[in-house]
């Protein structure tokens, strides 16, 4: 499987080239177009219980679609729902990524996707809910963000503070604590930041340049109330 | 110093350092009695004695063994997560490092214990919440509904009514409208402390039904007027529908639906569903189904209202009897509406317990009302 990002920027697409017999798992609804050699199978990743737990717990889509090059090699075009960058990561069987629930776009066949429960403080205050995706295995992992995606590289013990709603994915070797953005409670909320995540390296953290919740709140004021 | 590169085939750990990529470099780690040996694909194997190592727990879930040392003055950190590697580390570690390893193991166990406890507490709280909702939800909903002002209710009902009547033909005048108004007035005059101004709309449609929206908006379809054998049957249906409004059944259903979704949304951390639901509220209202208890409550209160208005309850009972003939195929357990036959029986029993009285007739000619709606269709429902 080979992937290439087309039209990088706000409205990108991914072209995935599949060899005969290869497949790619994609978020349901992500397929834009495909060669006629590609078959779409709707598959329940991780069995029915796994899929159910992912659906109920992370709010991810119940089914992933599997796009398989059953009748010869071919290409698939995939795109996320929201405008924003796409990143392609290589999983080598050792590294693992934790991904917030809307961040997954597609993954190679060898990529394993599980729901992971977070601790009480991270779940309540982290902004991603109690459940996130833990993605491991081998092959390419394709993530999408809202806005541009920015990579933070943390050396061992290096720290970085990230607004929780800007998180996309981070490696499992990093850890984070939730804390107030400012020293006082009132200042934390009047600053508009509320809670932030203090990440500690080593590892990589991918952040998005736009906050989906904030954008939703902004756009809501322009939606006419039904008469 | 040469920078090590990946050897994905045999990699079992990730190595970090200030001179290495932040995502870490895959490497192969072995533990022996000599110490930790690490190999990158293009570099000779390097063995670090245990005396040079420091250990701690790390990683997102605090479940990886982090081993640190200095190699030619450069800090190296290796994250081990394979259980077999961690076990062999414990096996070969000399006594002087054992204390550190034990401390690490304790902190890992503690982190796991905390996670397990949290999971138990979370599952327990969800179960407790479900149980509490199961047992006390109705009371909670009633309390919430009691606090909603009538004006809000009217706004919700008005918006739903507008949505519903869009594209429908509303009958604004004529004997049918006058008759429905008279029936409604007879009934509403008997409601004590009525906070609503009931507005009845007659809609041209073959549907044999009438329904009530929150805030006092009652819609009657001409199908019901055509099929009703007597005005008392219509009065029975209206009495029932008016009581859905008076008992605020519609609001109860909305609060119930929203409440459950709100709990789930807060837990899952996704409020977008809630907003979507609130937006769909107007449409939901139109297809609103009342619960069986609410139907029974509206039946009985409707019967009492008929009695106070000196309208014979025979029409209401007769209507349900005729309805029961048409729903013989339904299975009661699957339906939110109590079966019409059972409803008719319950109403009969209740009517018998009320003091006897002479019903007062309506001031219109029912046959003329029906003739005004088109051809005569009274009979089977």
Coordinates of C-alpha atoms in Angstrom, one line a residue:
Chain A
X1 CA 0.0 0.0 0.0
X2 CA 1.3 3.4 -1.0
X3 CA -0.3 6.7 -0.1
X4 CA 0.0 10.2 -1.4
X5 CA -1.6 13.3 -0.2
X6 CA -3.2 15.3 -3.0
X7 CA -4.0 19.0 -2.8
X8 CA -2.4 19.5 0.7
X9 CA -3.9 22.3 2.7
X10 CA -7.6 22.9 3.6
X11 CA -9.2 20.4 1.3
X12 CA -6.8 17.5 0.7
X13 CA -7.5 14.0 -0.5
X14 CA -5.4 10.8 -0.1
X15 CA -4.6 8.6 -3.0
X16 CA -4.0 5.0 -1.8
X17 CA -2.4 2.7 -4.3
X18 CA -3.2 -0.9 -3.5
X19 CA -1.4 -4.0 -5.0
X20 CA -3.6 -6.9 -6.0
X21 CA -5.2 -8.4 -2.9
X22 CA -4.2 -5.6 -0.6
X23 CA -6.7 -3.6 1.4
X24 CA -7.1 -0.4 3.3
X25 CA -9.4 0.2 6.3
X26 CA -11.1 3.6 6.1
X27 CA -13.5 5.5 8.2
X28 CA -17.0 4.8 6.8
X29 CA -18.0 7.4 4.3
X30 CA -14.4 8.4 3.6
X31 CA -14.2 6.9 0.1
X32 CA -14.4 9.5 -2.7
X33 CA -13.7 7.4 -5.7
X34 CA -12.0 4.1 -6.5
X35 CA -10.8 2.0 -9.4
X36 CA -13.2 -0.6 -10.7
X37 CA -10.9 -3.4 -9.3
X38 CA -11.6 -2.3 -5.8
X39 CA -14.4 -3.9 -3.7
X40 CA -16.0 -2.2 -0.8
X41 CA -16.6 -4.4 2.2
X42 CA -18.2 -3.1 5.3
X43 CA -16.4 -4.8 8.1
X44 CA -16.8 -4.7 11.9
X45 CA -13.3 -4.1 13.1
X46 CA -12.4 -6.0 16.2
X47 CA -15.5 -8.1 16.1
X48 CA -19.0 -7.0 17.0
X49 CA -18.2 -6.3 20.6
X50 CA -15.1 -4.4 19.7
X51 CA -17.1 -2.3 17.2
X52 CA -20.0 -1.8 19.6
X53 CA -17.6 -0.6 22.3
X54 CA -15.9 1.7 19.9
X55 CA -19.2 3.1 18.7
X56 CA -20.7 3.5 22.2
X57 CA -17.6 4.5 23.9
X58 CA -15.7 6.7 21.5
X59 CA -18.5 7.8 19.2
X60 CA -16.5 6.5 16.3
X61 CA -18.4 5.1 13.4
X62 CA -19.7 1.5 14.0
X63 CA -18.3 0.1 10.8
X64 CA -15.1 0.8 9.1
X65 CA -15.1 0.1 5.5
X66 CA -12.5 -2.1 4.0
X67 CA -11.5 -1.3 0.4
X68 CA -9.9 -4.4 -1.1
X69 CA -8.2 -4.7 -4.5
X70 CA -9.8 -8.0 -5.2
X71 CA -9.8 -7.9 -8.9
X72 CA -6.3 -6.5 -9.5
X73 CA -4.2 -3.5 -8.4
X74 CA -6.0 -0.1 -8.2
X75 CA -6.2 3.2 -6.5
X76 CA -8.7 4.6 -3.9
X77 CA -9.3 8.3 -3.2
X78 CA -10.2 9.0 0.4
X79 CA -11.2 12.3 2.1
X80 CA -12.2 13.3 5.6
X81 CA -15.5 15.1 6.4
X82 CA -13.9 18.3 7.9
X83 CA -11.6 20.7 6.1
X84 CA -8.0 20.3 7.2
X85 CA -4.7 18.6 6.8
X86 CA -4.0 14.9 6.4
X87 CA -0.9 13.2 7.8
X88 CA 0.5 9.8 6.9
X89 CA 2.4 8.0 9.6
X90 CA 4.3 4.7 9.4
X91 CA 3.7 2.1 12.1
X92 CA 6.6 -0.3 12.5
X93 CA 5.1 -2.7 15.1
X94 CA 6.9 -0.9 18.0
X95 CA 5.4 2.6 17.9
X96 CA 1.8 3.2 19.0
X97 CA -0.4 6.3 18.6
X98 CA -3.2 7.5 20.7
X99 CA -5.7 9.3 18.5
X100 CA -8.7 11.4 19.5
X101 CA -11.9 10.0 18.2
X102 CA -12.4 12.1 15.0
X103 CA -8.7 11.8 13.9
X104 CA -8.7 8.4 12.2
X105 CA -9.1 8.5 8.4
X106 CA -7.6 5.2 7.2
X107 CA -5.0 2.5 7.9
X108 CA -3.3 -0.4 6.3
X109 CA -4.5 -3.9 6.9
X110 CA -1.9 -4.6 9.6
X111 CA -3.0 -1.6 11.6
X112 CA -4.8 -2.5 14.8
X113 CA -7.4 -0.1 16.3
X114 CA -8.7 -0.4 19.9
X115 CA -10.7 1.8 22.2
X116 CA -8.9 2.9 25.2
X117 CA -10.3 4.2 28.4
X118 CA -8.6 7.3 29.9
X119 CA -8.2 8.1 33.6
X120 CA -10.9 10.1 35.4
X121 CA -9.2 13.5 35.2
X122 CA -8.2 13.0 31.5
X123 CA -11.6 11.7 30.6
X124 CA -13.6 14.4 32.4
X125 CA -11.4 17.4 31.6
X126 CA -9.3 16.3 28.6
X127 CA -12.0 17.2 26.1
X128 CA -11.7 13.9 24.1
X129 CA -14.2 12.1 26.4
X130 CA -13.3 9.0 28.3
X131 CA -12.4 6.9 25.3
X132 CA -9.8 7.4 22.7
X133 CA -8.3 5.2 20.0
X134 CA -5.1 3.3 20.5
X135 CA -3.6 2.4 17.2
X136 CA -0.7 0.0 16.8
X137 CA 0.5 -2.7 14.4
X138 CA 2.3 -2.3 11.1
X139 CA 1.7 -0.2 8.0
X140 CA 0.5 3.2 7.1
X141 CA -1.8 5.1 9.4
X142 CA -3.6 8.1 7.9
X143 CA -5.0 10.8 10.2
X144 CA -6.9 13.9 9.6
X145 CA -7.2 17.2 11.5
X146 CA -9.4 20.2 11.6
X147 CA -7.3 23.0 10.1
X148 CA -3.5 22.6 9.6
X149 CA -1.7 19.9 11.5
X150 CA 1.4 20.7 13.4
X151 CA 4.0 18.2 14.8
X152 CA 5.5 18.8 18.2
X153 CA 8.7 16.8 18.7
X154 CA 9.5 16.3 22.4
X155 CA 12.9 15.1 23.5
X156 CA 13.1 13.0 26.7
X157 CA 11.6 14.9 29.6
X158 CA 10.8 17.9 27.4
X159 CA 7.4 19.4 28.3
X160 CA 4.9 21.2 26.1
X161 CA 1.4 22.6 27.0
X162 CA -1.4 22.0 24.5
X163 CA -5.0 23.3 24.6
X164 CA -7.0 20.0 24.9
X165 CA -9.3 20.7 22.0
X166 CA -6.4 21.0 19.6
X167 CA -5.1 17.5 20.1
X168 CA -5.1 15.1 17.2
X169 CA -2.7 12.2 18.1
X170 CA 0.3 11.5 20.2
X171 CA 2.8 8.6 20.7
X172 CA 2.2 6.2 23.6
X173 CA 5.7 7.1 25.0
X174 CA 4.5 10.6 25.9
X175 CA 2.3 11.1 28.9
X176 CA 0.2 14.1 29.9
X177 CA -1.4 15.7 32.8
X178 CA -4.5 17.9 32.8
X179 CA -4.1 21.2 34.5
X180 CA -5.6 24.7 34.7
X181 CA -4.4 27.0 32.0
X182 CA -3.6 29.8 34.5
X183 CA -2.7 29.8 38.1
X184 CA -6.2 30.6 39.4
X185 CA -9.5 29.0 38.5
X186 CA -11.2 32.2 37.4
X187 CA -8.2 33.3 35.3
X188 CA -8.2 29.8 33.7
X189 CA -11.7 30.2 32.4
X190 CA -11.7 33.9 31.6
X191 CA -8.6 33.4 29.5
X192 CA -10.7 31.2 27.3
X193 CA -8.3 28.2 27.7
X194 CA -9.9 26.4 30.6
X195 CA -7.9 23.2 30.9
X196 CA -4.7 22.4 29.1
X197 CA -2.6 19.2 28.7
X198 CA 1.0 19.3 29.8
X199 CA 2.7 16.7 27.6
X200 CA 6.0 15.2 28.6
X201 CA 8.4 13.6 26.1
X202 CA 9.9 11.7 24.6
X203 CA 7.6 11.4 21.7
X204 CA 5.6 13.2 19.1
X205 CA 2.3 15.1 19.5
X206 CA 0.2 16.2 16.5
X207 CA -2.0 19.2 17.1
X208 CA -4.6 20.9 14.8
X209 CA -4.6 24.6 14.2
X210 CA -8.4 24.9 14.7
X211 CA -10.6 23.9 17.5
X212 CA -13.7 22.0 16.2
X213 CA -15.8 22.9 19.3
X214 CA -14.8 26.6 19.1
X215 CA -15.6 26.7 15.4
X216 CA -19.0 25.0 16.1
X217 CA -19.8 27.6 18.8
X218 CA -18.8 30.4 16.4
X219 CA -20.9 29.2 13.5
X220 CA -23.9 28.4 15.6
X221 CA -24.6 32.1 16.0
X222 CA -25.2 32.4 12.3
X223 CA -27.6 29.5 11.9
X224 CA -31.1 30.9 11.8
X225 CA -33.4 29.6 14.5
X226 CA -36.2 27.7 12.8
X227 CA -39.3 29.9 12.5
Chain B
X1 CA 28.7 9.6 16.8
X2 CA 26.8 7.9 14.0
X3 CA 23.1 8.3 14.2
X4 CA 21.4 4.9 14.4
X5 CA 18.6 4.0 12.0
X6 CA 15.7 1.7 12.0
X7 CA 15.7 -2.0 11.9
X8 CA 12.0 -2.7 11.8
X9 CA 12.2 -6.5 11.3
X10 CA 13.6 -7.2 14.7
X11 CA 12.7 -4.1 16.6
X12 CA 11.2 -4.7 20.0
X13 CA 11.8 -1.3 21.7
X14 CA 12.0 2.4 20.9
X15 CA 15.2 4.4 21.7
X16 CA 15.2 8.1 22.4
X17 CA 17.9 10.7 22.8
X18 CA 18.5 14.4 22.3
X19 CA 20.3 13.5 19.0
X20 CA 17.6 11.1 17.8
X21 CA 14.3 11.8 16.1
X22 CA 11.6 12.7 18.6
X23 CA 9.4 9.8 17.5
X24 CA 12.2 7.4 18.6
X25 CA 14.3 4.9 16.7
X26 CA 13.2 1.3 16.7
X27 CA 15.9 -1.0 18.0
X28 CA 16.4 -4.5 19.2
X29 CA 17.1 -5.0 22.9
X30 CA 18.3 -8.1 24.7
X31 CA 18.8 -8.6 28.4
X32 CA 21.5 -10.9 29.7
X33 CA 23.5 -11.3 32.9
X34 CA 26.0 -8.7 31.5
X35 CA 23.4 -6.0 31.1
X36 CA 21.3 -4.5 28.4
X37 CA 22.4 -4.8 24.8
X38 CA 20.9 -2.7 22.1
X39 CA 21.3 -2.9 18.4
X40 CA 20.3 -0.6 15.6
X41 CA 20.4 -2.1 12.1
X42 CA 23.5 -0.3 10.9
X43 CA 25.5 -0.1 14.1
X44 CA 27.4 -2.6 16.1
X45 CA 25.7 -4.0 19.1
X46 CA 26.3 -1.9 22.2
X47 CA 26.1 -3.5 25.7
X48 CA 25.4 -1.3 28.7
X49 CA 26.2 -2.8 32.1
X50 CA 23.4 -2.8 34.7
X51 CA 25.5 -0.4 36.9
X52 CA 25.1 2.3 34.2
X53 CA 21.3 1.9 34.0
X54 CA 18.5 3.8 35.8
X55 CA 14.9 2.5 35.6
X56 CA 11.5 4.1 36.0
X57 CA 7.9 3.5 34.7
X58 CA 6.6 5.7 31.9
X59 CA 4.5 6.0 28.8
X60 CA 0.9 7.2 28.4
X61 CA -0.6 4.4 30.5
X62 CA 2.4 4.3 32.8
X63 CA 2.9 0.7 31.8
X64 CA 6.3 0.8 30.0
X65 CA 9.7 0.1 31.6
X66 CA 11.9 3.2 30.9
X67 CA 15.6 2.4 31.0
X68 CA 18.1 5.4 30.9
X69 CA 21.8 5.6 30.6
X70 CA 24.5 7.8 29.0
X71 CA 26.3 6.6 25.8
X72 CA 29.5 8.6 25.1
X73 CA 28.1 11.5 27.1
X74 CA 24.7 11.5 25.3
X75 CA 21.6 10.5 27.2
X76 CA 19.8 7.4 25.9
X77 CA 16.3 6.3 26.9
X78 CA 14.7 3.1 25.9
X79 CA 11.0 2.3 26.3
X80 CA 10.3 -1.4 26.8
X81 CA 6.8 -2.7 26.6
X82 CA 7.1 -6.3 25.7
X83 CA 6.3 -8.4 28.8
X84 CA 9.0 -11.0 27.9
X85 CA 11.7 -8.3 27.9
X86 CA 10.5 -6.9 31.2
X87 CA 10.5 -10.3 32.8
X88 CA 14.0 -11.1 31.6
X89 CA 15.1 -7.7 32.9
X90 CA 13.8 -8.6 36.4
X91 CA 15.5 -12.0 36.1
X92 CA 19.0 -10.7 35.4
X93 CA 19.0 -7.4 37.3
X94 CA 21.7 -7.2 40.0
X95 CA 20.6 -6.5 43.7
X96 CA 21.8 -2.9 43.6
X97 CA 19.3 -2.1 40.8
X98 CA 16.6 -4.4 42.2
X99 CA 15.4 -1.7 44.7
X100 CA 14.8 0.7 41.8
X101 CA 13.1 -1.9 39.7
X102 CA 10.8 -2.9 42.7
X103 CA 9.9 0.8 43.1
X104 CA 9.1 1.0 39.4
X105 CA 7.0 -2.2 39.6
X106 CA 5.1 -0.9 42.5
X107 CA 4.3 2.3 40.7
X108 CA 3.2 0.3 37.6
X109 CA 1.0 -1.9 39.8
X110 CA -0.4 1.2 41.4
X111 CA -1.2 2.7 38.1
X112 CA -2.9 -0.5 36.9
X113 CA -4.8 -0.7 40.2
X114 CA -5.9 2.9 39.8
X115 CA -7.1 2.2 36.3
X116 CA -8.9 -1.0 37.4
X117 CA -10.5 0.8 40.3
X118 CA -11.5 3.7 38.0
X119 CA -12.9 1.2 35.5
X120 CA -14.9 -0.5 38.3
X121 CA -16.1 2.8 39.7
X122 CA -17.0 4.0 36.2
X123 CA -18.9 0.8 35.4
X124 CA -20.5 0.9 38.8
X125 CA -21.5 4.5 38.5
X126 CA -23.0 3.8 35.1
X127 CA -25.0 0.9 36.4
X128 CA -26.0 2.9 39.5
X129 CA -27.0 5.8 37.2
X130 CA -29.0 3.5 35.0
X131 CA -30.7 2.0 38.0
X132 CA -31.4 5.4 39.5
X133 CA -32.8 6.6 36.2
X134 CA -34.9 3.4 35.9
X135 CA -36.4 3.9 39.4
X136 CA -36.5 7.7 39.8
X137 CA -36.5 9.0 36.2
X138 CA -40.2 9.6 36.0
X139 CA -40.3 11.6 39.2
X140 CA -37.2 13.6 38.0
X141 CA -38.9 14.2 34.7
X142 CA -42.1 15.4 36.4
X143 CA -40.1 17.8 38.5
X144 CA -38.3 19.2 35.5
X145 CA -41.5 19.5 33.5
X146 CA -43.2 21.4 36.4
X147 CA -40.6 24.1 36.2
X148 CA -41.0 24.7 32.4
X149 CA -43.1 27.9 32.0
X150 CA -46.3 27.7 29.9
X151 CA -44.9 30.3 27.5
X152 CA -42.0 28.0 26.5
X153 CA -44.4 25.1 26.1
X154 CA -46.5 27.3 23.8
X155 CA -43.5 28.3 21.8
X156 CA -42.5 24.6 21.3
X157 CA -46.1 23.6 20.4
X158 CA -46.5 26.6 18.0
X159 CA -43.4 25.7 16.1
X160 CA -44.3 22.1 15.9
X161 CA -47.8 23.0 14.7
X162 CA -46.5 25.3 12.0
X163 CA -44.1 22.5 10.9
X164 CA -47.0 20.0 10.8
X165 CA -49.5 22.2 9.1
X166 CA -47.1 23.2 6.3
X167 CA -48.5 21.9 3.1
X168 CA -51.8 20.8 4.7
X169 CA -55.2 22.3 3.9
X170 CA -56.7 23.9 7.0
X171 CA -60.5 24.1 7.1
X172 CA -61.2 27.6 8.5
X173 CA -65.0 27.9 8.4
X174 CA -68.1 25.9 8.0
X175 CA -70.3 23.6 10.0
X176 CA -67.5 21.2 10.9
X177 CA -65.3 24.0 12.3
X178 CA -68.2 25.4 14.3
X179 CA -69.1 22.0 15.6
X180 CA -65.5 21.2 16.7
X181 CA -65.3 24.7 18.3
X182 CA -68.5 24.1 20.2
X183 CA -67.4 20.7 21.5
X184 CA -64.0 22.1 22.5
X185 CA -65.7 25.0 24.3
X186 CA -68.0 22.7 26.2
X187 CA -65.0 20.7 27.4
X188 CA -62.6 23.6 28.1
X189 CA -65.2 25.5 30.1
X190 CA -65.1 22.7 32.6
X191 CA -61.3 22.9 33.1
X192 CA -60.5 24.5 36.4
X193 CA -57.5 26.9 36.5
X194 CA -56.8 26.4 32.8
X195 CA -53.4 28.0 32.0
X196 CA -53.8 27.3 28.3
X197 CA -55.8 29.0 25.5
X198 CA -56.7 26.0 23.5
X199 CA -56.6 26.5 19.8
X200 CA -58.2 23.8 17.7
X201 CA -57.4 23.5 14.0
X202 CA -59.4 21.3 11.6
X203 CA -57.2 19.8 8.8
X204 CA -58.5 18.4 5.5
X205 CA -57.2 14.8 5.6
X206 CA -58.6 11.2 5.6
X207 CA -56.5 10.3 8.6
X208 CA -58.9 9.2 11.4
X209 CA -57.2 11.0 14.2
X210 CA -56.7 14.1 16.3
X211 CA -53.7 15.1 18.4
X212 CA -52.6 17.6 20.9
X213 CA -49.3 19.5 21.0
X214 CA -47.8 21.1 24.1
X215 CA -49.2 24.6 24.8
X216 CA -52.8 23.8 23.9
X217 CA -52.6 23.3 20.1
X218 CA -55.2 20.6 19.1
X219 CA -55.4 19.3 15.5
X220 CA -58.4 17.4 14.3
X221 CA -58.4 15.7 10.9
X222 CA -61.6 15.7 8.9
X223 CA -61.2 11.9 8.6
X224 CA -62.1 11.6 12.2
X225 CA -65.2 13.8 11.8
X226 CA -66.4 11.8 8.8
X227 CA -66.0 8.4 10.5
X228 CA -67.4 9.4 13.9
X229 CA -70.9 8.1 14.4
X230 CA -71.8 10.9 16.8
X231 CA -70.4 14.2 18.1
X232 CA -69.9 12.5 21.5
X233 CA -67.3 10.2 19.8
X234 CA -65.4 13.3 18.7
X235 CA -65.9 14.8 22.2
X236 CA -64.4 11.7 23.6
X237 CA -61.3 11.9 21.4
X238 CA -60.9 15.6 22.1
X239 CA -61.4 15.1 25.9
X240 CA -58.5 12.6 25.7
X241 CA -56.3 14.9 23.6
X242 CA -57.0 18.0 25.8
X243 CA -55.8 16.0 28.8
X244 CA -52.5 15.1 27.1
X245 CA -51.9 18.9 27.1
X246 CA -53.2 19.5 30.6
X247 CA -51.1 16.7 32.0
X248 CA -48.2 18.0 30.0
X249 CA -47.5 14.5 28.5
X250 CA -45.8 15.9 25.4
X251 CA -43.3 17.9 27.5
X252 CA -42.6 14.8 29.7
X253 CA -41.7 12.8 26.6
X254 CA -39.4 15.6 25.3
X255 CA -37.7 16.0 28.6
X256 CA -37.3 12.2 28.9
X257 CA -35.8 11.9 25.5
X258 CA -33.5 14.9 25.9
X259 CA -32.5 13.9 29.4
X260 CA -31.3 10.5 28.4
X261 CA -29.4 11.8 25.4
X262 CA -27.9 14.5 27.6
X263 CA -26.6 12.0 30.1
X264 CA -25.0 9.8 27.4
X265 CA -23.6 12.9 25.6
X266 CA -22.0 14.2 28.7
X267 CA -20.4 10.8 29.4
X268 CA -19.2 10.2 25.9
X269 CA -18.0 13.8 25.6
X270 CA -19.9 14.5 22.4
X271 CA -22.4 17.3 22.7
X272 CA -23.0 17.6 19.0
X273 CA -25.7 14.9 19.1
X274 CA -27.6 16.9 21.7
X275 CA -27.7 20.0 19.6
X276 CA -28.9 18.0 16.6
X277 CA -31.6 16.5 18.8
X278 CA -32.7 19.8 20.1
X279 CA -33.0 21.0 16.5
X280 CA -35.1 18.1 15.5
X281 CA -37.4 18.7 18.4
X282 CA -40.1 20.3 16.3
X283 CA -40.3 17.4 14.0
X284 CA -40.0 14.8 16.8
X285 CA -43.0 16.5 18.4
X286 CA -45.2 15.7 15.5
X287 CA -44.5 12.1 15.6
X288 CA -44.6 12.0 19.3
X289 CA -45.8 8.8 20.8
X290 CA -47.2 8.8 24.3
X291 CA -46.5 6.0 26.8
X292 CA -49.1 3.5 27.7
X293 CA -49.5 5.0 31.2
X294 CA -50.0 8.5 29.7
X295 CA -52.6 7.1 27.3
X296 CA -54.5 5.5 30.2
X297 CA -54.2 8.7 32.3
X298 CA -55.5 10.8 29.4
X299 CA -58.4 8.4 28.9
X300 CA -59.6 8.5 32.5
X301 CA -59.1 12.3 32.9
X302 CA -60.9 12.7 29.5
X303 CA -63.8 10.7 30.7
X304 CA -64.1 12.9 33.9
X305 CA -64.0 16.0 31.7
X306 CA -66.8 14.7 29.5
X307 CA -68.8 14.0 32.7
X308 CA -68.3 17.5 34.0
X309 CA -69.3 18.9 30.6
X310 CA -72.5 16.8 30.7
X311 CA -71.5 15.0 27.5
X312 CA -72.4 11.3 27.3
X313 CA -69.3 9.1 27.8
X314 CA -71.0 6.4 25.6
X315 CA -69.5 8.0 22.5
X316 CA -66.0 7.7 23.8
X317 CA -66.5 4.1 24.8
X318 CA -68.1 3.3 21.5
X319 CA -65.2 4.9 19.7
X320 CA -62.7 2.6 21.4
X321 CA -65.0 -0.4 20.8
X322 CA -65.1 0.3 17.1
X323 CA -61.3 0.9 17.1
X324 CA -60.8 -2.4 18.8
X325 CA -62.5 -4.2 15.9
X326 CA -59.8 -2.7 13.6
X327 CA -56.8 -3.5 15.7
X328 CA -57.5 -7.1 16.5
X329 CA -54.2 -8.1 14.8
X330 CA -52.0 -6.0 17.0
X331 CA -50.1 -7.5 19.9
X332 CA -50.7 -5.6 23.1
X333 CA -47.2 -6.0 24.4
X334 CA -45.6 -4.4 21.4
X335 CA -47.9 -1.4 21.4
X336 CA -47.5 1.8 23.4
X337 CA -51.3 2.3 23.1
X338 CA -53.2 0.0 25.5
X339 CA -55.4 -2.1 23.3
X340 CA -58.6 -0.3 22.4
X341 CA -60.8 -3.1 23.8
X342 CA -59.1 -2.9 27.2
X343 CA -59.4 0.8 27.1
X344 CA -63.1 0.6 26.4
X345 CA -63.5 -1.8 29.3
X346 CA -61.6 0.4 31.6
X347 CA -63.7 3.4 30.6
X348 CA -66.9 1.5 31.1
X349 CA -65.9 0.6 34.6
X350 CA -64.9 4.2 35.4
X351 CA -68.1 5.6 33.8
X352 CA -70.2 3.2 36.0
X353 CA -68.5 4.6 39.1
X354 CA -69.5 8.2 38.2
X355 CA -72.8 9.7 39.5
X356 CA -75.6 9.4 36.9
X357 CA -76.7 12.5 35.0
X358 CA -78.7 13.5 32.0
X359 CA -76.4 14.5 29.1
X360 CA -77.0 17.8 27.4
X361 CA -77.1 17.6 23.6
X362 CA -75.0 19.8 21.3
X363 CA -76.5 22.7 19.4
X364 CA -75.7 21.5 15.9
X365 CA -77.0 18.8 13.6
X366 CA -74.3 16.1 13.3
X367 CA -75.6 14.8 10.0
X368 CA -75.4 18.3 8.5
X369 CA -71.8 18.6 9.8
X370 CA -70.8 15.4 8.1
X371 CA -72.6 16.2 4.9
X372 CA -70.6 19.4 4.8
X373 CA -67.4 17.4 4.7
X374 CA -68.4 15.3 1.7
X375 CA -70.1 12.0 1.3
X376 CA -71.4 10.0 4.2
X377 CA -68.8 7.6 5.5
X378 CA -69.8 6.8 9.1
X379 CA -69.4 3.2 10.0
X380 CA -66.3 1.1 10.1
X381 CA -63.1 2.7 11.1

